[in-house]
JSON list of C-alpha atoms in Angstrom, two decimals:
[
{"chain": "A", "resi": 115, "resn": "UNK", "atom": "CA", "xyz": [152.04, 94.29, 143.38]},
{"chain": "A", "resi": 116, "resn": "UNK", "atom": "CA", "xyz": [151.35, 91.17, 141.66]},
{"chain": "A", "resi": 117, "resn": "UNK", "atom": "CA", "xyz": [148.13, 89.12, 140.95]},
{"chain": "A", "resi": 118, "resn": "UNK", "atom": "CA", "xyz": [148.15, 85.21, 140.13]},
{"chain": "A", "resi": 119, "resn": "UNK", "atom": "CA", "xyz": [145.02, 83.64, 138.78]},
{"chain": "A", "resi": 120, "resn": "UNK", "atom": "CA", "xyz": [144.64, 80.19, 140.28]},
{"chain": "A", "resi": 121, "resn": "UNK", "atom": "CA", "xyz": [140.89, 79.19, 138.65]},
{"chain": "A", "resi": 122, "resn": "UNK", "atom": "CA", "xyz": [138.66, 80.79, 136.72]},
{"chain": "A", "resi": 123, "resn": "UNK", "atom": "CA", "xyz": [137.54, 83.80, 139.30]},
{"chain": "A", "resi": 124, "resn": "UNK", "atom": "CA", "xyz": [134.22, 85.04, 138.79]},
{"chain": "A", "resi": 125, "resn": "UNK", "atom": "CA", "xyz": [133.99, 82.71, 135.67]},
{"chain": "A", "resi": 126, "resn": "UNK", "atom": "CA", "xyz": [130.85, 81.25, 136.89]},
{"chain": "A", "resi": 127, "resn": "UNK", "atom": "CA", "xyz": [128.02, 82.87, 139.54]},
{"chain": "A", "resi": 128, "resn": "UNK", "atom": "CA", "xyz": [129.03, 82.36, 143.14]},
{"chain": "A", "resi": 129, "resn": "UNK", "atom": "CA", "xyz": [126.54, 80.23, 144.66]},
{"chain": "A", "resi": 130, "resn": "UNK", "atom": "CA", "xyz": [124.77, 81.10, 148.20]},
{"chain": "A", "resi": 131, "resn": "UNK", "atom": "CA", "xyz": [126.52, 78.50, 149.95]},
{"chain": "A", "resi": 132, "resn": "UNK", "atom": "CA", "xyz": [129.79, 79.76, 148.69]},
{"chain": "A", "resi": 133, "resn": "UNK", "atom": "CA", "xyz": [132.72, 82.21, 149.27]},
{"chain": "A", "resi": 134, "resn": "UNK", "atom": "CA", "xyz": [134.81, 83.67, 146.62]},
{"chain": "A", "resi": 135, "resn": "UNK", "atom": "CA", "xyz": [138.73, 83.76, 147.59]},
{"chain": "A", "resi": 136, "resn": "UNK", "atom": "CA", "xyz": [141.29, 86.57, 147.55]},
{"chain": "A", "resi": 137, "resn": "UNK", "atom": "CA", "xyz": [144.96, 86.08, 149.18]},
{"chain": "A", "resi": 138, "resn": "UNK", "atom": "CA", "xyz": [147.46, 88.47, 149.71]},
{"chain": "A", "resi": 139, "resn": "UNK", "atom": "CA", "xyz": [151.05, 87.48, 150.68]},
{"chain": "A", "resi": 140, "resn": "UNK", "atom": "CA", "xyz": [152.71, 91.01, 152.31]},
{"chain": "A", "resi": 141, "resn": "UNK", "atom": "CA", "xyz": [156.24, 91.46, 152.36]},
{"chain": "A", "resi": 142, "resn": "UNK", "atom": "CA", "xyz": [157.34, 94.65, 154.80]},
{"chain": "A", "resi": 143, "resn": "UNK", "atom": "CA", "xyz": [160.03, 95.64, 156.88]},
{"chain": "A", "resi": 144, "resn": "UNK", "atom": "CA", "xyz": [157.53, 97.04, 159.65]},
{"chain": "A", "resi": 145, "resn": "UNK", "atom": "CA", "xyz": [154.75, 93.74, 159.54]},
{"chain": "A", "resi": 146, "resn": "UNK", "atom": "CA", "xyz": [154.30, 95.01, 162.75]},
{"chain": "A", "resi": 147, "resn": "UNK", "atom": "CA", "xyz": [152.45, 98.28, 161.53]},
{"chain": "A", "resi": 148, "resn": "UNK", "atom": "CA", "xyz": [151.28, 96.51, 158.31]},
{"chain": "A", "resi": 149, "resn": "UNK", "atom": "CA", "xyz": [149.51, 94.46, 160.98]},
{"chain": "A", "resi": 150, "resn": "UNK", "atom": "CA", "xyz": [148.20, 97.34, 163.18]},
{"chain": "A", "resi": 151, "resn": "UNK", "atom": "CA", "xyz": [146.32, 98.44, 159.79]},
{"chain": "A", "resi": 152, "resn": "UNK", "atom": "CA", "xyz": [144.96, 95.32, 159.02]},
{"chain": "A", "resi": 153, "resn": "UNK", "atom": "CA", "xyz": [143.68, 95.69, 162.56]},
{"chain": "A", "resi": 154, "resn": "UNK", "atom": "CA", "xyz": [142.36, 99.07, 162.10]},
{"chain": "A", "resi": 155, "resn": "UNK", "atom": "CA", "xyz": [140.75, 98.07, 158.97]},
{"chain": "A", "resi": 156, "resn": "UNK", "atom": "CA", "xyz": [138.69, 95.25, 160.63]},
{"chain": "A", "resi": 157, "resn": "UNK", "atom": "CA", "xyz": [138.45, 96.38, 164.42]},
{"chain": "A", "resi": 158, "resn": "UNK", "atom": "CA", "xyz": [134.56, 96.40, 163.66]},
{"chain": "A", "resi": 159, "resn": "UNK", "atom": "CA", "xyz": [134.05, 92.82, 163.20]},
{"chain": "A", "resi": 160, "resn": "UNK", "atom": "CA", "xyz": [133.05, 89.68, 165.10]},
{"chain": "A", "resi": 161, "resn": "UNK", "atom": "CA", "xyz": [135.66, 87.20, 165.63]},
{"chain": "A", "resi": 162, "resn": "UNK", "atom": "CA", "xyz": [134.90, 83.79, 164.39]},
{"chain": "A", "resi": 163, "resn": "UNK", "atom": "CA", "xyz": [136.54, 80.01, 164.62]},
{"chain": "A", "resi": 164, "resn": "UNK", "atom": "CA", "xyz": [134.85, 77.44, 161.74]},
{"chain": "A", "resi": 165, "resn": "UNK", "atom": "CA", "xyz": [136.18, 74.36, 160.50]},
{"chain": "A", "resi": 166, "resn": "UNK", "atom": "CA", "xyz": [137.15, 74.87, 157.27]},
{"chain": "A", "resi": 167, "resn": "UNK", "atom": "CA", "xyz": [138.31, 71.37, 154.86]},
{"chain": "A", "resi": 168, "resn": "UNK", "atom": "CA", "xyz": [139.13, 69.78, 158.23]},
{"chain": "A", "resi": 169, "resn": "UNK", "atom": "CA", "xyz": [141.12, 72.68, 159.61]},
{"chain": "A", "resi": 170, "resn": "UNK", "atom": "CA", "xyz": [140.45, 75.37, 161.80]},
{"chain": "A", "resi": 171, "resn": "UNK", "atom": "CA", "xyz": [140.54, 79.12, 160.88]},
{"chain": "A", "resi": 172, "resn": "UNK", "atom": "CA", "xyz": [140.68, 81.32, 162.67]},
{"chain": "A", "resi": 173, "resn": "UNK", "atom": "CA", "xyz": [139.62, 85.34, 161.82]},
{"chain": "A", "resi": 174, "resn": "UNK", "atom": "CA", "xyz": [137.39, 88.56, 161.75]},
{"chain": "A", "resi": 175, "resn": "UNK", "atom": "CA", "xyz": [133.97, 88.54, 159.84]},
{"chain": "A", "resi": 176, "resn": "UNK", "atom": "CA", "xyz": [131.27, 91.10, 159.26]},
{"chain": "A", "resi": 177, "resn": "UNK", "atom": "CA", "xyz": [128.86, 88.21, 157.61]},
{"chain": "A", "resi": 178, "resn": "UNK", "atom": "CA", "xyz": [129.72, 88.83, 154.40]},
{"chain": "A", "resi": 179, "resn": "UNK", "atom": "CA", "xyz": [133.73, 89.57, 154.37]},
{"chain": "A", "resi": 180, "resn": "UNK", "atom": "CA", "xyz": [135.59, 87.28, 156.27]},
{"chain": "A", "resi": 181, "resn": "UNK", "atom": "CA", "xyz": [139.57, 88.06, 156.86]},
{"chain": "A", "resi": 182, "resn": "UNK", "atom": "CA", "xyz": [141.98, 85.11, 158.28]},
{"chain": "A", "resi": 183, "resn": "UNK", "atom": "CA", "xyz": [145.45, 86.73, 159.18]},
{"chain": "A", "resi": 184, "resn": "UNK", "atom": "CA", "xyz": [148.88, 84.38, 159.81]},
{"chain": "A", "resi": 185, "resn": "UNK", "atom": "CA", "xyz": [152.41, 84.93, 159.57]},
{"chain": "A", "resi": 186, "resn": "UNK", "atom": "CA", "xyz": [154.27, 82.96, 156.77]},
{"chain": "A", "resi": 187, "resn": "UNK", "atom": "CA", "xyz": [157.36, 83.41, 155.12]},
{"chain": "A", "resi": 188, "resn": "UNK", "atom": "CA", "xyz": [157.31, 84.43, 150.80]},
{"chain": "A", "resi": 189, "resn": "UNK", "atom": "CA", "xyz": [159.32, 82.54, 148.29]},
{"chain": "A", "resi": 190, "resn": "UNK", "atom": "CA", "xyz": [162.35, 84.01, 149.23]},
{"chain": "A", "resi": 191, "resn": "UNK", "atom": "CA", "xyz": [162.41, 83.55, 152.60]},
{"chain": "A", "resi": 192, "resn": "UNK", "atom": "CA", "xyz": [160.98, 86.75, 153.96]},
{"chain": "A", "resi": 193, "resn": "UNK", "atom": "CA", "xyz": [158.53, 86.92, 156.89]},
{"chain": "A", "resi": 194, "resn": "UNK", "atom": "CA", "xyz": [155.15, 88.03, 155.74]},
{"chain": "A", "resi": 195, "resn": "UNK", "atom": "CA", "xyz": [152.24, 88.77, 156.37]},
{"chain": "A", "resi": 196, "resn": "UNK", "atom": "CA", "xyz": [149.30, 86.40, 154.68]},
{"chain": "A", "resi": 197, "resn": "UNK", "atom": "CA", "xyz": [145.79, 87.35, 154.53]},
{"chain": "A", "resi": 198, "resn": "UNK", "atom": "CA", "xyz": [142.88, 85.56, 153.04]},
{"chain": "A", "resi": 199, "resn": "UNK", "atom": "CA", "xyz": [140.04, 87.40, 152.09]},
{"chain": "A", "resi": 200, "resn": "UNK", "atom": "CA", "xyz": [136.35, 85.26, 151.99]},
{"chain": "A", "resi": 201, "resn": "UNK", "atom": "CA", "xyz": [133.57, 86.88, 150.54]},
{"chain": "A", "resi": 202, "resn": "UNK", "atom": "CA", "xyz": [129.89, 85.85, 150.42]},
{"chain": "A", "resi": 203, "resn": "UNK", "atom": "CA", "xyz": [127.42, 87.91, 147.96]},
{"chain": "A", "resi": 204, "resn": "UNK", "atom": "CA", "xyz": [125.70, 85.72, 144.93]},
{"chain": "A", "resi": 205, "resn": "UNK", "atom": "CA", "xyz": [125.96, 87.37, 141.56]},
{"chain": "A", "resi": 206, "resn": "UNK", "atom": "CA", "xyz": [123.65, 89.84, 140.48]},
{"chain": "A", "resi": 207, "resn": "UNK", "atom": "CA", "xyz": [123.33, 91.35, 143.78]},
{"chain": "A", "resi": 208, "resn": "UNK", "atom": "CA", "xyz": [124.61, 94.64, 144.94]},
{"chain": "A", "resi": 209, "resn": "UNK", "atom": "CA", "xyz": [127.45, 94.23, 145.94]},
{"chain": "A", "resi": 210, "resn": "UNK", "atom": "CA", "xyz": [128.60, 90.87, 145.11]},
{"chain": "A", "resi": 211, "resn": "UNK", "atom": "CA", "xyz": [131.47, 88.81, 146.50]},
{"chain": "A", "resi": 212, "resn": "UNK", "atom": "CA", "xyz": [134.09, 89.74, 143.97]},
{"chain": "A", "resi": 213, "resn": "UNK", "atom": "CA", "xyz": [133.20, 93.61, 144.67]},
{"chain": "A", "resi": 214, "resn": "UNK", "atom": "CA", "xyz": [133.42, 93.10, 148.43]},
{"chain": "A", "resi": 215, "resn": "UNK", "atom": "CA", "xyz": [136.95, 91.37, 147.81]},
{"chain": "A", "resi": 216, "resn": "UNK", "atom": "CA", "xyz": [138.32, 94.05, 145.16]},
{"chain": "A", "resi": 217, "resn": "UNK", "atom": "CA", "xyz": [136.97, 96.64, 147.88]},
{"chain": "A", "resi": 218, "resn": "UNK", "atom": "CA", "xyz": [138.81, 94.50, 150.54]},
{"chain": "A", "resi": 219, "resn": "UNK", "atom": "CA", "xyz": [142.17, 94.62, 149.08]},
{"chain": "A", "resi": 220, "resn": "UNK", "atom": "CA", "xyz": [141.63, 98.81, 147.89]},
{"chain": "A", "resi": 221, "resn": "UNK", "atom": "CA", "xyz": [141.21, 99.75, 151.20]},
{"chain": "A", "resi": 222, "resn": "UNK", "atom": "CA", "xyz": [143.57, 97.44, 152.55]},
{"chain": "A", "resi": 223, "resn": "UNK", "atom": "CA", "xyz": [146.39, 99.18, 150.00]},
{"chain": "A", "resi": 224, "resn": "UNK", "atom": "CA", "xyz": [144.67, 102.93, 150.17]},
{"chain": "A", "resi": 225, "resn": "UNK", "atom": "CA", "xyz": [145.35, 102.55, 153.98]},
{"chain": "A", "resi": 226, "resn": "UNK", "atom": "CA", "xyz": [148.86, 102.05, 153.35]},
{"chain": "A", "resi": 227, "resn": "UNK", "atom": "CA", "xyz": [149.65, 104.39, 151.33]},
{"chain": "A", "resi": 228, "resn": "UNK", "atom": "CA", "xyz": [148.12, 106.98, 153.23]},
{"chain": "A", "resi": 229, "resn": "UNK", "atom": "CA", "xyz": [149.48, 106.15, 156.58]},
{"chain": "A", "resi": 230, "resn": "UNK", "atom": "CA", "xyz": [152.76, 105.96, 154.40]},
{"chain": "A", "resi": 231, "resn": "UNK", "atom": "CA", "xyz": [154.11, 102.01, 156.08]},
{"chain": "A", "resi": 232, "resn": "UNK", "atom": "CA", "xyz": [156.63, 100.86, 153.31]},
{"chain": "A", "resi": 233, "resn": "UNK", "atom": "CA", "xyz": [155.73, 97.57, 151.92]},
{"chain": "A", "resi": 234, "resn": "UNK", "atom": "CA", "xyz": [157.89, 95.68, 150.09]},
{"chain": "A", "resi": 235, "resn": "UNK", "atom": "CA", "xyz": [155.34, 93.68, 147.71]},
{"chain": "A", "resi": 236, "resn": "UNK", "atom": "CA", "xyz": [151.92, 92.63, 147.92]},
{"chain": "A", "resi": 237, "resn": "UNK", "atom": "CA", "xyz": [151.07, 89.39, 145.70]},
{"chain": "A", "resi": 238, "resn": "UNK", "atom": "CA", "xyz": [147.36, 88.68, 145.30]},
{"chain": "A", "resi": 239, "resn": "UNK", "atom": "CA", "xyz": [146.15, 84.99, 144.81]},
{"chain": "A", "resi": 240, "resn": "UNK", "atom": "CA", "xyz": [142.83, 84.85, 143.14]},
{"chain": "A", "resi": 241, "resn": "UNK", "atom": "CA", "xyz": [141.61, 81.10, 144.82]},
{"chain": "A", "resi": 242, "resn": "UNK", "atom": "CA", "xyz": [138.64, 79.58, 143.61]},
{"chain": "A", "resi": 243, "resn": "UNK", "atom": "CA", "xyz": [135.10, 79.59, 145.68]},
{"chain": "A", "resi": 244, "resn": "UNK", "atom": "CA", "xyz": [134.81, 77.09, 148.63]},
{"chain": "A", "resi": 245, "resn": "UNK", "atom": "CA", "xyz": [131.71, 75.97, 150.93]},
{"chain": "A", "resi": 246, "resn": "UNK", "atom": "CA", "xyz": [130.73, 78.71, 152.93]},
{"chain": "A", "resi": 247, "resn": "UNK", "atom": "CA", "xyz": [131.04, 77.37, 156.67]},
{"chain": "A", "resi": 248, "resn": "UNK", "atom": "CA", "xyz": [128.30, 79.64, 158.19]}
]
C-alpha cells in the first residue's frame, strides 16, 4: 500500500461545515469482488446525490462517513477501483473525522484480507477538507 499526502491532513481542526478527505485508488484482478466488499461494507447506508464544486457525486452515507465509488484506470493503465472517503466529525469530539476515515480504510483492508480477494495495490490520497454539502 502506499499513502500520498496532498495538504496538510489534520494540520488544522476540521470545521462543522467541513469533510476531511481520504482516496483510495485499488488495483485487483477480481474488482469485481473488491467491489462486492465495498458493498458489503456499506450495504447499511442511505444513498445520496449532492452537488459537489459544480459536479455531481454520487454515493453511500451514514451522516457522518460518506463513500463515492467509480471505476478509473491507475498510472499504468490498470482498471481500478477509486473510492473517496468523506468524513464529518469536528476535532475534539469522539470520534472525529480523521478516526472515522482511518477506521474507513482498516475495515475496508481487514475485509480483504480476511475474505482473502488478491489486490494488487491500494494507494491512499490524503485530500484536504472541502464544504460539507449536507
Amino acid at each position: 500500500m502506499r499513502w500520498k499526502k496532498r495538504a496538510a491532513w489534520g494540520g488544522r481542526p476540521l470545521g462543522a461545515d467541513e469533510w476531511a478527505v481520504l482516496q483510495a485508488e485499488i488495483v485487483s484482478g477480481d474488482l469485481i469482488s473488491v467491489d462486492d466488499a465495498v458493498e458489503e461494507l456499506t450495504g447499511f447506508m442511505d444513498p445520496f446525490c449532492e452537488d459537489l464544486d459544480g459536479a455531481p457525486v454520487v454515493g453511500v452515507t451514514d451522516g457522518q462517513l460518506s463513500v463515492v465509488k467509480e471505476q478509473s484506470t491507475d498510472a499504468r493503465g490498470r482498471r481500478a477501483l477509486a473510492l473517496t472517503f468523506y468524513a464529518a466529525g469536528v476535532a475534539g469530539t469522539r470520534p472525529d473525522a480523521f478516526a472515522r476515515l482511518n477506521s474507513a480504510a482498516s475495515a475496508l483492508v481487514d475485509y480483504l484480507n480476511a475474505e482473502g480477494i488478491s489486490v494488487d495495490s491500494i494507494s491512499w490520497t490524503e485530500s484536504g477538507p472541502i464544504k460539507r454539502p449536507f
